[in-house]
Coordinates of C-alpha atoms and ligand atoms in Angstrom, one line a residue:
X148 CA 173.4 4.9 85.0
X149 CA 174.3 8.0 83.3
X150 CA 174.3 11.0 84.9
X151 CA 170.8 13.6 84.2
X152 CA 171.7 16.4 81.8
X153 CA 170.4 20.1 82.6
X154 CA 170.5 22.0 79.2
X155 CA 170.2 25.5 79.9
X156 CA 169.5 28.0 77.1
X157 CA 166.4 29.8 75.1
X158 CA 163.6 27.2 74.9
X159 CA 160.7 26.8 72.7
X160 CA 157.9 24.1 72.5
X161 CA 154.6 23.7 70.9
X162 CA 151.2 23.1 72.7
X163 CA 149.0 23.4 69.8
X164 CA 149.2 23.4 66.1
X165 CA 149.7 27.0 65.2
X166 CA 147.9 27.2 62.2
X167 CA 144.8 26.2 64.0
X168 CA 145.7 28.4 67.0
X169 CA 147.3 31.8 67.6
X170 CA 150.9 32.1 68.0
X171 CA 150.8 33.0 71.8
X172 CA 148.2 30.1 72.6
X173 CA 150.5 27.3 70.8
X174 CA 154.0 28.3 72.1
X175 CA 156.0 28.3 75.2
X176 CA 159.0 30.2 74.9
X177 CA 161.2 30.8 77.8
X178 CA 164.4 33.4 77.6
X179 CA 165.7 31.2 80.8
X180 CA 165.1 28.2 79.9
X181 CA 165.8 24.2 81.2
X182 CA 165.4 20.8 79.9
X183 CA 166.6 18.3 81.7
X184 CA 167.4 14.8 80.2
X185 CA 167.7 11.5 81.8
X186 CA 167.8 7.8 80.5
X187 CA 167.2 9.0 77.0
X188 CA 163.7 10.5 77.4
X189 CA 163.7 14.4 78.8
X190 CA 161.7 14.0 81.9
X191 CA 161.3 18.2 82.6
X192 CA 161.2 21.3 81.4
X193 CA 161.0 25.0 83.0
X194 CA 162.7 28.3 84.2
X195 CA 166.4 27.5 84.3
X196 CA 166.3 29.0 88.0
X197 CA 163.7 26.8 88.9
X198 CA 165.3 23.7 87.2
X199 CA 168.6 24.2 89.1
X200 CA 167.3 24.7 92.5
X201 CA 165.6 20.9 92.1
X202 CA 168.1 19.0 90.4
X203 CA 171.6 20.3 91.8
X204 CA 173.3 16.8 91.1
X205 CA 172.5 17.5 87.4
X206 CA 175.7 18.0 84.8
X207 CA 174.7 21.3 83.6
X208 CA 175.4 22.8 79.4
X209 CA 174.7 26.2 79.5
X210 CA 174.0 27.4 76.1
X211 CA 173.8 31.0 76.6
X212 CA 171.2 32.6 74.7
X213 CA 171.0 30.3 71.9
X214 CA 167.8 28.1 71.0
X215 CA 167.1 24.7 72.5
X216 CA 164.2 23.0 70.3
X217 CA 163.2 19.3 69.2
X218 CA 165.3 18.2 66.6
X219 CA 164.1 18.5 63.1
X220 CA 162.0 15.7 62.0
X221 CA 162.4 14.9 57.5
X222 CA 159.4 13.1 56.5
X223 CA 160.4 12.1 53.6
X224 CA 163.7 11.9 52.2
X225 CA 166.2 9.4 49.7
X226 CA 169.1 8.6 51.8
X227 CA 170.7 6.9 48.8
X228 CA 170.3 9.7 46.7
X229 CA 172.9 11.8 48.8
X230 CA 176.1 11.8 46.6
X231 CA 173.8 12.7 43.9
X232 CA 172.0 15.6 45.3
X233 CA 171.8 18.8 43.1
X234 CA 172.0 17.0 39.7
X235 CA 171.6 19.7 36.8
X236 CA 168.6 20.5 34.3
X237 CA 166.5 17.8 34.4
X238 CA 162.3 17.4 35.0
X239 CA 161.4 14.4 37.1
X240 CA 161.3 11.8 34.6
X241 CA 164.1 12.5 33.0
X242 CA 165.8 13.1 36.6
X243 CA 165.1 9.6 37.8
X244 CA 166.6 7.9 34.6
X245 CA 169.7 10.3 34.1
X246 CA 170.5 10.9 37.6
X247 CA 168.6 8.7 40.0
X248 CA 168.2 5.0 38.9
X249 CA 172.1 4.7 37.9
X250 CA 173.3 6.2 41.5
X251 CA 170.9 3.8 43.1
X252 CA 172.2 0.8 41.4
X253 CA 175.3 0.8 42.8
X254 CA 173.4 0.0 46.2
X255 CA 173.6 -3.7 45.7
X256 CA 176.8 -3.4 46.7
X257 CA 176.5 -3.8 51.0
X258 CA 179.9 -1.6 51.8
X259 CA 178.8 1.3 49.0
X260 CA 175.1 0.9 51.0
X261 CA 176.9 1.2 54.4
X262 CA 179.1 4.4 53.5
X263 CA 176.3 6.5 52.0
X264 CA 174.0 5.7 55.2
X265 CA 176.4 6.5 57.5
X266 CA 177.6 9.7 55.5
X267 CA 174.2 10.6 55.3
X268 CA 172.9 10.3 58.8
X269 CA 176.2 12.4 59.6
X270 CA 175.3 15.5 57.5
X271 CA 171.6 14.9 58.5
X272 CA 173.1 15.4 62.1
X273 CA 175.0 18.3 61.7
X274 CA 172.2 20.0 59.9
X275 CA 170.0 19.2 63.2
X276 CA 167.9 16.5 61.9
X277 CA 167.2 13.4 64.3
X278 CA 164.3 11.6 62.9
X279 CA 164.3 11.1 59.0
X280 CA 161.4 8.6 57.2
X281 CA 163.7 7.4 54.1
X282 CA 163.0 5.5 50.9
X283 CA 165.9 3.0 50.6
X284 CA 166.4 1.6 47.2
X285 CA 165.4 -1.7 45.9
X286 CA 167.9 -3.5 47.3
X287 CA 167.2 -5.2 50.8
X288 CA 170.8 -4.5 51.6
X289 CA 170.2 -1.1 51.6
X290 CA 167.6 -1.3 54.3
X291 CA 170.0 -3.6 56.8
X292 CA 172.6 -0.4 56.0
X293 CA 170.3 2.5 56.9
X294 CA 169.3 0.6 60.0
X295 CA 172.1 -0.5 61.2
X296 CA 173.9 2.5 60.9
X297 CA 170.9 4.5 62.8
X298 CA 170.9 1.3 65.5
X299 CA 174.3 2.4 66.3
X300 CA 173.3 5.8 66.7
X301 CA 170.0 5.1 68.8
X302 CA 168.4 7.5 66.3
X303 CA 164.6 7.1 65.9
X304 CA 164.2 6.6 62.3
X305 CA 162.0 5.0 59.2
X306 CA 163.0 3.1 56.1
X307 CA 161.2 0.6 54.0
X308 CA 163.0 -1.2 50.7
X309 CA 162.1 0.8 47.6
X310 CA 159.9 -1.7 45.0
X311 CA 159.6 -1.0 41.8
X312 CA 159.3 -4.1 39.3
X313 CA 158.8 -1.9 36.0
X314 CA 159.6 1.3 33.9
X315 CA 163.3 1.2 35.5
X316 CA 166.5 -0.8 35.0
X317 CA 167.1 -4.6 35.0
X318 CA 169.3 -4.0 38.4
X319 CA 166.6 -2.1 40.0
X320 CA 163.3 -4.2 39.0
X321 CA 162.4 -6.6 41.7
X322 CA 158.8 -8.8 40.9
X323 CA 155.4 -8.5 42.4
X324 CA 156.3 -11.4 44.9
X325 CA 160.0 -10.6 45.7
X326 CA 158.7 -6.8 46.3
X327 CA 156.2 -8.8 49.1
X328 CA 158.5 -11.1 50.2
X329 CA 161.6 -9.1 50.8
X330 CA 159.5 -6.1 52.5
X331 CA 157.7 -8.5 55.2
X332 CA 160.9 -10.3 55.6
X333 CA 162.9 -6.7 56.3
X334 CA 159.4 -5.7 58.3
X335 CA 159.7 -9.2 60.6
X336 CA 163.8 -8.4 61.0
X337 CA 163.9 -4.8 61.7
X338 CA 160.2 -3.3 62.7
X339 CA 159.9 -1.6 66.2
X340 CA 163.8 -3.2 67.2
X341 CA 165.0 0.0 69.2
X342 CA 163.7 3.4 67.7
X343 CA 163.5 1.7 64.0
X344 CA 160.2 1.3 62.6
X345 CA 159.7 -0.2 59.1
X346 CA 157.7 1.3 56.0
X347 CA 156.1 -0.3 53.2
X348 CA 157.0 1.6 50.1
X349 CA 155.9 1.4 46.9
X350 CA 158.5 4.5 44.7
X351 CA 155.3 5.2 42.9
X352 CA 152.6 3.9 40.7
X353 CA 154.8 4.2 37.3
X354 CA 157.4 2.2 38.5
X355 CA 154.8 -0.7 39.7
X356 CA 152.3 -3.3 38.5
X357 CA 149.0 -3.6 39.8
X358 CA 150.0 -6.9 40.6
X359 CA 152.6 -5.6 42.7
X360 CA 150.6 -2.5 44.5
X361 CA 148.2 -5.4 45.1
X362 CA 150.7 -7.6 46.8
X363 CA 152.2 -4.4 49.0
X364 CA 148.0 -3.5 50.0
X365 CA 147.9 -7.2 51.2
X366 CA 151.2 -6.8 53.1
X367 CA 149.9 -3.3 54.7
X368 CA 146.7 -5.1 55.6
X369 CA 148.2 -7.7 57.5
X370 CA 150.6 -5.1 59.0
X371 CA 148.6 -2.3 59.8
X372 CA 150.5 -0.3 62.5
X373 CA 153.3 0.1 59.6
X374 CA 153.6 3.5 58.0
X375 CA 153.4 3.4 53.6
X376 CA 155.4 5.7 52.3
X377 CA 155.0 6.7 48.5
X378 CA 154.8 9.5 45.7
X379 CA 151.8 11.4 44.3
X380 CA 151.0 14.1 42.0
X381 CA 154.3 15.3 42.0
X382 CA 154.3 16.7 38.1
X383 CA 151.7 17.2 35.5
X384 CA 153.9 15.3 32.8
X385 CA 153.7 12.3 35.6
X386 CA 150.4 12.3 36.4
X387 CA 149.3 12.6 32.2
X388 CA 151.9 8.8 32.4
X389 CA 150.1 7.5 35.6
X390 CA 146.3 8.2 33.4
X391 CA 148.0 6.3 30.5
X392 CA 149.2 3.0 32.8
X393 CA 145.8 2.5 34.9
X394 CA 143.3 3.8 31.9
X395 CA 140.5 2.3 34.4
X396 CA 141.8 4.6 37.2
X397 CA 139.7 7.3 38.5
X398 CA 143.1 10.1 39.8
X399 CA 146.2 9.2 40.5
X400 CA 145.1 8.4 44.0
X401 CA 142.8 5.9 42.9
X402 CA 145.7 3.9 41.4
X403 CA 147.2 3.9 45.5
X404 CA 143.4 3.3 46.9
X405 CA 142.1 0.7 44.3
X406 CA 144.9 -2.1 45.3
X407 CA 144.4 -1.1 49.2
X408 CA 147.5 1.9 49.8
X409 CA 145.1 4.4 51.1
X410 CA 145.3 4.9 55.0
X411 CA 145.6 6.5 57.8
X412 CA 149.5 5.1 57.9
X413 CA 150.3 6.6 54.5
X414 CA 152.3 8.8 54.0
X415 CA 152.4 10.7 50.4
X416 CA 154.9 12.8 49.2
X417 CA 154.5 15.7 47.2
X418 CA 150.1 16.1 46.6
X419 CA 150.4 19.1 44.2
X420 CA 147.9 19.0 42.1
X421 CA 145.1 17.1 44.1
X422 CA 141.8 16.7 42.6
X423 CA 139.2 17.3 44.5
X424 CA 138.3 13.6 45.3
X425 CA 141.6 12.9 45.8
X426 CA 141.5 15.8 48.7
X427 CA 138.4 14.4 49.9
X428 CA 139.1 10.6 50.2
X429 CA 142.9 11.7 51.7
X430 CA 141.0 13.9 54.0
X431 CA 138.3 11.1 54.8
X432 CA 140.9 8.6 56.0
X433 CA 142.7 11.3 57.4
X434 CA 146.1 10.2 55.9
X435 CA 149.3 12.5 55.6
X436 CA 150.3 14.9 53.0
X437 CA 154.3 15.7 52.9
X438 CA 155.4 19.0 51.4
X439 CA 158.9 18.9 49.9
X440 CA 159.6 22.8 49.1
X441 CA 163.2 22.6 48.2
X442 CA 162.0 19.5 45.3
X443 CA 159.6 21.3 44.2
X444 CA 161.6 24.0 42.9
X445 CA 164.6 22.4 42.2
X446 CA 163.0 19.6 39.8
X447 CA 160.5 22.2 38.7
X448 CA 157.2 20.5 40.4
X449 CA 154.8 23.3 41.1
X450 CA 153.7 25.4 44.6
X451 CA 152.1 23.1 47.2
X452 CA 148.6 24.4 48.8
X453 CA 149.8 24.7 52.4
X454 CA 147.2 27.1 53.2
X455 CA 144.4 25.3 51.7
X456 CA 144.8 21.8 52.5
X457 CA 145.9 23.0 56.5
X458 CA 142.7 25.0 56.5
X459 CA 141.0 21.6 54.9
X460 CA 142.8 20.1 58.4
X461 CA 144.9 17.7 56.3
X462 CA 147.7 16.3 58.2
X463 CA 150.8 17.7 56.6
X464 CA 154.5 17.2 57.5
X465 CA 157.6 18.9 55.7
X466 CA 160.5 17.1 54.0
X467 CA 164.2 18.2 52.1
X468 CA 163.3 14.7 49.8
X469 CA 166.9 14.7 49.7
X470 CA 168.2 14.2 46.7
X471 CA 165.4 15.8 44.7
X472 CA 165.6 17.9 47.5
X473 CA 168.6 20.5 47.0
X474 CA 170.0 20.9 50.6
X475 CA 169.8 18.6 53.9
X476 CA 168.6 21.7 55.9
X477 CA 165.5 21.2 57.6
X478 CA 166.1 25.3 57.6
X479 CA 166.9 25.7 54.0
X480 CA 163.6 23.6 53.7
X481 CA 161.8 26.0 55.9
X482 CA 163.0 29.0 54.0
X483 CA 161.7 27.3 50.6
X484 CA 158.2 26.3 52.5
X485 CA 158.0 30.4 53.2
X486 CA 159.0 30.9 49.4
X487 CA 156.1 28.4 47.7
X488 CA 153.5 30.1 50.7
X489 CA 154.3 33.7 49.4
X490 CA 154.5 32.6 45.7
X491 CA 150.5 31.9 46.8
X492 CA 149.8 34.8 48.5
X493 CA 149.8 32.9 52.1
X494 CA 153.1 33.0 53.8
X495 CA 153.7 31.7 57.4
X496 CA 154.7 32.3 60.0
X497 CA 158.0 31.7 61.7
X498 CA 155.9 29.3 64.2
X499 CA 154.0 27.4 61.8
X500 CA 157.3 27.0 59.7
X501 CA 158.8 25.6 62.9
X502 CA 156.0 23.5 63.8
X503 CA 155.9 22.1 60.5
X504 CA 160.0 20.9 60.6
X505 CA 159.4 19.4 63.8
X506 CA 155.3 18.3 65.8
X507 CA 153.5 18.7 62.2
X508 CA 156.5 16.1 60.6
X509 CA 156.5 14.1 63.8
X510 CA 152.9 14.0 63.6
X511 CA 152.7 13.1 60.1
X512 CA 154.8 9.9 61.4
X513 CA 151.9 9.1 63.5
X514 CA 155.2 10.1 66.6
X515 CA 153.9 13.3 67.8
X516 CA 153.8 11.7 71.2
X517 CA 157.2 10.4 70.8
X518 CA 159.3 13.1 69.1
X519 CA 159.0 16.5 67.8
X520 CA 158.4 18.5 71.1
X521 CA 160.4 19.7 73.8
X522 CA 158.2 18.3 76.7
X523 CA 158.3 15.8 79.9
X524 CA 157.9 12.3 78.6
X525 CA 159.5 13.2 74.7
X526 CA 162.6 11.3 73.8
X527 CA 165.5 13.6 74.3
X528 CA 166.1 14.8 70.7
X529 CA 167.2 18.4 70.6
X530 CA 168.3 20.9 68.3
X531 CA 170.7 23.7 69.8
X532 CA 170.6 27.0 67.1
X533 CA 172.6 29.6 67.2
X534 CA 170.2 32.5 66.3
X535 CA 173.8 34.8 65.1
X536 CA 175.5 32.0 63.2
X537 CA 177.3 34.4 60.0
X538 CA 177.9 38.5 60.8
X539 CA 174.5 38.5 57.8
X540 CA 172.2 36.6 60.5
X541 CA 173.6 38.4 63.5
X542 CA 173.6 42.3 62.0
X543 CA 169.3 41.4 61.0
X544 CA 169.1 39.2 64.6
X545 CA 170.5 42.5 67.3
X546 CA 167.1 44.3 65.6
X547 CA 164.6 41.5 66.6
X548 CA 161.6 42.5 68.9
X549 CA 160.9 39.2 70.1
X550 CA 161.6 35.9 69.8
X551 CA 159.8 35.1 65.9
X552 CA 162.0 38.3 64.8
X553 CA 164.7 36.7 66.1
X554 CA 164.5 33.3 64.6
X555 CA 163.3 34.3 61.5
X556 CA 166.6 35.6 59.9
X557 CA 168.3 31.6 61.2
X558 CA 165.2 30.0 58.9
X559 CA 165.5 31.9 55.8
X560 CA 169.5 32.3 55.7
X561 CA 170.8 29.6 58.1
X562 CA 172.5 26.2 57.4
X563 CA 174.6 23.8 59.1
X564 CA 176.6 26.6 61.2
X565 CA 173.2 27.6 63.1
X566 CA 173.7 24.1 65.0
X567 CA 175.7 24.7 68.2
X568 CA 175.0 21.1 69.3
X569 CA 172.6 17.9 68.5
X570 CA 171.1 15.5 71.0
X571 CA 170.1 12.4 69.8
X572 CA 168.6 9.7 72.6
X573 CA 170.1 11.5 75.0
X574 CA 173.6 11.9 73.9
X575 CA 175.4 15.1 72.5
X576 CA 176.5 13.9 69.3
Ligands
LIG780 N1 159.0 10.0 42.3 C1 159.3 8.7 42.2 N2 160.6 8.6 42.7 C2 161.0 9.8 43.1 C3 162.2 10.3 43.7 O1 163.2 9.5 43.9 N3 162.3 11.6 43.9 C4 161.2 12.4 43.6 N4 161.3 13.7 43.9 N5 160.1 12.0 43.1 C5 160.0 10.7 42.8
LIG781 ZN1 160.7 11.4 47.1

């Protein structure tokens, strides 16, 4: 058996949900801080004194003063849409066909699947991300490539085969049945093997027919425990084509909740412009809500209602949806999170910001007691940050007061230099 792991540095965790809570009463922040890792779980946390004087057979990483935290958690992100991240000038529509659909085809190709997963889950990494919850792309291969490459890197991580059987290209389109077929076969193969937990996942209403929203409510049904992944209310000129394809529909929810993909488990990705019912009924089955700041802008979507739907205690979790998304950076995402909340008049707070990229995402994936926190019994995935990573971050950082003042320059200007080191199971990658 592997050795324990004493990781000495900064420390911050969570023990409440800082936008329900003050700052002091949901954080524990230690200048002298421990965490100490064994068998891929970390099994304590404390003053670093402390933690030395009872494990002194430990291998000890002394990080100095930088930050140890649980590694960010994406909620919502399109691995195969990496080598096509920060496409130019187009609106979502438009996006998907120019940009999105042609990049995706080449996914029924397994070795082009298996280089852009691995790729992906490499720059994930070294921006500090452990746990991602990815759309794949129609193709079952690129399912077996996203999980296999996370298998081999005993990441905790959720993917689910993208259906779609209209409003897209020939090599995309699957059918009501192979969409049901394909995803419970993937779901029997792959769901709860290691850290890997499998997603039903419709791309949106546009892109499918009742029949086939019908066919993927049936699968969630008999599949319960399985997270649905999905997109809503992302743009007005999307939700005005969604009213056109299910006339009988009441929102754009309804077209999700009428064929049985409203629940707890679902996860939906974007929830701009929520109409009252819609907030209601998401709210009533208390299912999650993930805000993608750096899509937003980039693709020109509109300014999420953080503070409304948080003080509505929606469950919300925070995403890059790479490659709508324009960066990997769970910071960079952070940054754009703080952007959209002062465009509204509400900015947060570096602690709510850091809550949200790591227990509000985890939480989201129905893992809060799994990942997402730096705590006894958490699976040892950790974040090292640099809080003086460029001479920009380090000249604002030497004025901080306190720990918040200190971080805050690393969210709003940092990117893959901020990350010192990345455990993922319990190994430094
Ligand atoms: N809506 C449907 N598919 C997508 C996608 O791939 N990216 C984004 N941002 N929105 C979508
Ligand atoms: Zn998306």
């Amino acid at each position: 058996m592997d050795n324990d792991q004493l990781l000495l540095g900064q420390t911050l965790s969570f023990s409440a949900d800082p936008f329900h809570h003050d700052i002091a009463g949901s954080t524990d922040f230690l200048t002298d801080g421990a965490v100490l890792l064994r068998g891929g779980h970390i099994v304590a946390t404390g003053q670093a004194q402390n933690m030395r004087a009872a494990h002194p057979d430990a291998d000890i990483t002394n990080y100095g003063d930088a930050l140890l935290m649980a590694g960010f958690v994406d909620a919502h992100v399109h691995f195969p849409q990496t080598a096509m991240i920060a496409s130019w000038g187009k609106r979502l529509i438009d996006w998907l066909n120019s940009y999105t659909f042609p990049e995706e085809m080449r996914f029924d190709d397994p070795a082009y699947a298996a280089d852009i997963a691995g790729r992906y889950l490499d720059l994930t990494a070294a921006h500090g991300t452990t746990t991602m919850a990815s759309f794949a792309t129609s193709h079952p291969t690129s399912v077996d490539a996203f999980f296999t490459a996370a298998q081999a890197r005993g990441q905790r991580v959720i993917t689910g085969k993208t259906c779609m059987d209209r409003n897209a290209p020939d090599g995309l389109l699957d059918t009501a049945q192979s969409a049901y077929d394909d995803s419970k076969a993937l779901l029997e193969k792959w769901h709860g093997v290691d850290r890997l937990s499998y997603a039903i996942t419709p791309r949106f209403s546009p892109t499918s027919t009742p029949e086939q929203l019908s066919a993927l409510g049936a699968l969630w049904a008999g599949n319960p425990d399985c997270l649905m992944q999905t997109h809503l209310s992302e743009q007005v000129d999307e939700i005005e084509w969604v009213k056109s394809l299910f006339p009988k529909s009441r929102d754009y929810l309804d077209t999700y909740e009428a064929f049985g993909l409203l629940g707890e488990n679902g996860l939906y990705g974007h929830a701009i412009y929520l109409e009252d019912r819609e907030k209601r009924r998401l709210k009533e089955v208390n299912a999650a809500l993930i805000h993608c700041p750096t899509s937003n802008t980039f693709i020109g979507s509109g300014l999420f209602d953080m503070a409304g739907l948080k003080a509505a205690n929606m469950r919300v979790g925070l995403a890059t949806d790479t490659g709508g998304g324009s960066s990997f950076s769970m910071l960079r995402t952070m940054a754009a999170a703080y952007e959209i909340g002062q465009l509204r008049g509400t900015p947060m707070h570096a602690a709510q910001l850091l809550w949200l990229a790591t227990c509000g995402s985890a939480q989201s994936l129905h893992m809060g007691d799994k990942i997402g926190n730096l705590a006894a019994g958490y699976e040892a995935d950790l974040v090292v940050l640099d809080l003086a990573s460029t001479p920009a971050i380090a000249q604002r950082a030497t004025r901080a007061n306190d720990i918040w003042e200190a971080v805050f320059p690393t969210i709003m200007m940092g990117d893959d230099r901020a990350i010192v080191d990345v455990w993922i199971g319990g190994n430094r990658r």
